[in-house]
Amino acid sequence: MTASQRNAPRIVRDIAHARAGDKGNTSNINVWAYDPADFDLLKRALTADRIKRAFPDLVRGAVELYVVEHLHGLNVVLHDALEGGVNQSLNLDSHGKSWSYLILGLTLDEKDAPAP
């Protein structure tokens, strides 16, 4: 590990993995902590408000977040986030699979994550 890598901010991808799905114009992303010890940090780092603020031009509707405590995961529901969905959108990612990548790229810095 180089000095610049040691000083780089940690991101969600460092502690979790994700899967995305869609239904109409709604994207559903599940984010799962690799280690249960990191789940509290994941919950602090990923809030509905933070996700909405991070992607204001992509998420046009509400963001809902459901905590799945016993599985150490978060279920993020993004409404009006797929430009109409598979049958209406000319977007290259009409299924919204890139949402996993975008959310996993958010920082985990304690100063960026809201307090519980």
PDB file of C-alpha atoms in Angstrom:
ATOM      1  CA  MET A   1       0.000   0.000   0.000  1.00  0.00           C
ATOM      2  CA  THR A   2       1.402   3.387  -0.997  1.00  0.00           C
ATOM      3  CA  ALA A   3       1.365   6.484   1.189  1.00  0.00           C
ATOM      4  CA  SER A   4      -1.323   8.065  -0.996  1.00  0.00           C
ATOM      5  CA  GLN A   5      -3.520   4.968  -0.624  1.00  0.00           C
ATOM      6  CA  ARG A   6      -3.148   5.089   3.169  1.00  0.00           C
ATOM      7  CA  ASN A   7      -4.286   8.729   3.162  1.00  0.00           C
ATOM      8  CA  ALA A   8      -7.163   8.225   0.730  1.00  0.00           C
ATOM      9  CA  PRO A   9     -10.624   8.394   2.282  1.00  0.00           C
ATOM     10  CA  ARG A  10     -12.305   5.048   2.790  1.00  0.00           C
ATOM     11  CA  ILE A  11     -15.395   4.425   0.715  1.00  0.00           C
ATOM     12  CA  VAL A  12     -18.460   2.224   1.173  1.00  0.00           C
ATOM     13  CA  ARG A  13     -16.933  -0.368  -1.192  1.00  0.00           C
ATOM     14  CA  ASP A  14     -14.209  -0.972   1.418  1.00  0.00           C
ATOM     15  CA  ILE A  15     -16.721  -2.454   3.870  1.00  0.00           C
ATOM     16  CA  ALA A  16     -19.724  -3.542   1.801  1.00  0.00           C
ATOM     17  CA  HIS A  17     -21.041  -4.953  -1.463  1.00  0.00           C
ATOM     18  CA  ALA A  18     -24.291  -4.139  -3.258  1.00  0.00           C
ATOM     19  CA  ARG A  19     -26.857  -5.394  -5.761  1.00  0.00           C
ATOM     20  CA  ALA A  20     -29.398  -3.339  -7.692  1.00  0.00           C
ATOM     21  CA  GLY A  21     -32.744  -4.126  -9.223  1.00  0.00           C
ATOM     22  CA  ASP A  22     -35.609  -2.182 -10.745  1.00  0.00           C
ATOM     23  CA  LYS A  23     -39.362  -2.063 -11.023  1.00  0.00           C
ATOM     24  CA  GLY A  24     -40.717   0.529 -13.400  1.00  0.00           C
ATOM     25  CA  ASN A  25     -39.127   3.883 -12.597  1.00  0.00           C
ATOM     26  CA  THR A  26     -37.925   2.766  -9.157  1.00  0.00           C
ATOM     27  CA  SER A  27     -34.468   1.437  -8.382  1.00  0.00           C
ATOM     28  CA  ASN A  28     -33.833  -0.822  -5.406  1.00  0.00           C
ATOM     29  CA  ILE A  29     -30.273  -1.190  -4.109  1.00  0.00           C
ATOM     30  CA  ASN A  30     -29.283  -3.547  -1.315  1.00  0.00           C
ATOM     31  CA  VAL A  31     -26.011  -2.819   0.473  1.00  0.00           C
ATOM     32  CA  TRP A  32     -24.550  -5.540   2.708  1.00  0.00           C
ATOM     33  CA  ALA A  33     -21.679  -5.169   5.176  1.00  0.00           C
ATOM     34  CA  TYR A  34     -18.925  -7.736   4.702  1.00  0.00           C
ATOM     35  CA  ASP A  35     -18.259  -7.734   8.448  1.00  0.00           C
ATOM     36  CA  PRO A  36     -21.035  -7.190  11.027  1.00  0.00           C
ATOM     37  CA  ALA A  37     -18.571  -5.007  12.988  1.00  0.00           C
ATOM     38  CA  ASP A  38     -18.797  -2.399  10.192  1.00  0.00           C
ATOM     39  CA  PHE A  39     -22.593  -2.285  10.036  1.00  0.00           C
ATOM     40  CA  ASP A  40     -22.979   0.702  12.398  1.00  0.00           C
ATOM     41  CA  LEU A  41     -20.552   2.731  10.267  1.00  0.00           C
ATOM     42  CA  LEU A  42     -22.464   1.714   7.154  1.00  0.00           C
ATOM     43  CA  LYS A  43     -25.758   2.885   8.714  1.00  0.00           C
ATOM     44  CA  ARG A  44     -24.206   6.231   9.683  1.00  0.00           C
ATOM     45  CA  ALA A  45     -22.640   6.734   6.257  1.00  0.00           C
ATOM     46  CA  LEU A  46     -25.654   5.836   4.126  1.00  0.00           C
ATOM     47  CA  THR A  47     -28.792   7.723   5.012  1.00  0.00           C
ATOM     48  CA  ALA A  48     -31.715   8.516   2.735  1.00  0.00           C
ATOM     49  CA  ASP A  49     -30.921  12.224   2.973  1.00  0.00           C
ATOM     50  CA  ARG A  50     -27.244  11.752   2.152  1.00  0.00           C
ATOM     51  CA  ILE A  51     -28.006   9.618  -0.902  1.00  0.00           C
ATOM     52  CA  LYS A  52     -30.564  12.154  -2.143  1.00  0.00           C
ATOM     53  CA  ARG A  53     -28.043  15.011  -1.683  1.00  0.00           C
ATOM     54  CA  ALA A  54     -25.247  13.050  -3.371  1.00  0.00           C
ATOM     55  CA  PHE A  55     -27.246  12.478  -6.575  1.00  0.00           C
ATOM     56  CA  PRO A  56     -29.702  15.379  -6.961  1.00  0.00           C
ATOM     57  CA  ASP A  57     -29.751  15.212 -10.757  1.00  0.00           C
ATOM     58  CA  LEU A  58     -30.283  11.451 -10.875  1.00  0.00           C
ATOM     59  CA  VAL A  59     -32.879  10.864  -8.148  1.00  0.00           C
ATOM     60  CA  ARG A  60     -35.929  12.982  -8.881  1.00  0.00           C
ATOM     61  CA  GLY A  61     -38.241  11.360  -6.325  1.00  0.00           C
ATOM     62  CA  ALA A  62     -38.090  10.252  -2.715  1.00  0.00           C
ATOM     63  CA  VAL A  63     -35.359   8.072  -1.236  1.00  0.00           C
ATOM     64  CA  GLU A  64     -36.414   5.450   1.286  1.00  0.00           C
ATOM     65  CA  LEU A  65     -33.980   3.417   3.347  1.00  0.00           C
ATOM     66  CA  TYR A  66     -34.849   0.251   5.243  1.00  0.00           C
ATOM     67  CA  VAL A  67     -32.464  -1.297   7.761  1.00  0.00           C
ATOM     68  CA  VAL A  68     -32.210  -5.093   7.744  1.00  0.00           C
ATOM     69  CA  GLU A  69     -30.502  -5.513  11.124  1.00  0.00           C
ATOM     70  CA  HIS A  70     -30.322  -9.302  11.294  1.00  0.00           C
ATOM     71  CA  LEU A  71     -28.612  -9.480   7.874  1.00  0.00           C
ATOM     72  CA  HIS A  72     -26.408  -6.386   8.353  1.00  0.00           C
ATOM     73  CA  GLY A  73     -27.832  -4.730   5.279  1.00  0.00           C
ATOM     74  CA  LEU A  74     -29.622  -1.669   3.959  1.00  0.00           C
ATOM     75  CA  ASN A  75     -32.370  -1.620   1.348  1.00  0.00           C
ATOM     76  CA  VAL A  76     -32.331   1.691  -0.526  1.00  0.00           C
ATOM     77  CA  VAL A  77     -35.357   2.534  -2.679  1.00  0.00           C
ATOM     78  CA  LEU A  78     -34.932   5.369  -5.191  1.00  0.00           C
ATOM     79  CA  HIS A  79     -38.185   6.644  -6.671  1.00  0.00           C
ATOM     80  CA  ASP A  80     -38.230   8.340 -10.073  1.00  0.00           C
ATOM     81  CA  ALA A  81     -34.582   7.428 -10.600  1.00  0.00           C
ATOM     82  CA  LEU A  82     -34.594   5.570 -13.934  1.00  0.00           C
ATOM     83  CA  GLU A  83     -35.825   8.167 -16.421  1.00  0.00           C
ATOM     84  CA  GLY A  84     -39.090   6.294 -16.842  1.00  0.00           C
ATOM     85  CA  GLY A  85     -37.780   2.747 -16.521  1.00  0.00           C
ATOM     86  CA  VAL A  86     -36.814   0.046 -19.010  1.00  0.00           C
ATOM     87  CA  ASN A  87     -39.670   0.528 -21.454  1.00  0.00           C
ATOM     88  CA  GLN A  88     -39.568   4.339 -21.568  1.00  0.00           C
ATOM     89  CA  SER A  89     -35.978   5.401 -21.041  1.00  0.00           C
ATOM     90  CA  LEU A  90     -33.325   5.914 -23.695  1.00  0.00           C
ATOM     91  CA  ASN A  91     -30.751   5.788 -20.895  1.00  0.00           C
ATOM     92  CA  LEU A  92     -27.982   3.232 -21.445  1.00  0.00           C
ATOM     93  CA  ASP A  93     -28.597   1.918 -17.905  1.00  0.00           C
ATOM     94  CA  SER A  94     -32.390   1.692 -17.903  1.00  0.00           C
ATOM     95  CA  HIS A  95     -32.293  -1.096 -15.285  1.00  0.00           C
ATOM     96  CA  GLY A  96     -30.259   1.091 -12.900  1.00  0.00           C
ATOM     97  CA  LYS A  97     -27.464  -1.419 -12.297  1.00  0.00           C
ATOM     98  CA  SER A  98     -24.928   1.404 -12.009  1.00  0.00           C
ATOM     99  CA  TRP A  99     -26.583   2.545  -8.768  1.00  0.00           C
ATOM    100  CA  SER A 100     -24.582  -0.114  -6.901  1.00  0.00           C
ATOM    101  CA  TYR A 101     -21.351   1.365  -8.223  1.00  0.00           C
ATOM    102  CA  LEU A 102     -22.383   4.935  -7.383  1.00  0.00           C
ATOM    103  CA  ILE A 103     -23.430   4.163  -3.816  1.00  0.00           C
ATOM    104  CA  LEU A 104     -20.357   2.019  -3.140  1.00  0.00           C
ATOM    105  CA  GLY A 105     -18.229   5.009  -4.182  1.00  0.00           C
ATOM    106  CA  LEU A 106     -19.515   7.313  -1.416  1.00  0.00           C
ATOM    107  CA  THR A 107     -17.021   8.136   1.333  1.00  0.00           C
ATOM    108  CA  LEU A 108     -17.022   6.620   4.797  1.00  0.00           C
ATOM    109  CA  ASP A 109     -15.159   9.461   6.444  1.00  0.00           C
ATOM    110  CA  GLU A 110     -16.531   9.958   9.920  1.00  0.00           C
ATOM    111  CA  LYS A 111     -16.761  13.710   9.313  1.00  0.00           C
ATOM    112  CA  ASP A 112     -18.937  13.060   6.233  1.00  0.00           C
ATOM    113  CA  ALA A 113     -21.210  10.537   7.893  1.00  0.00           C
ATOM    114  CA  PRO A 114     -24.012  11.956  10.065  1.00  0.00           C
ATOM    115  CA  ALA A 115     -24.039  11.004  13.742  1.00  0.00           C
ATOM    116  CA  PRO A 116     -26.484   8.217  14.724  1.00  0.00           C
TER     117      PRO A 116
END
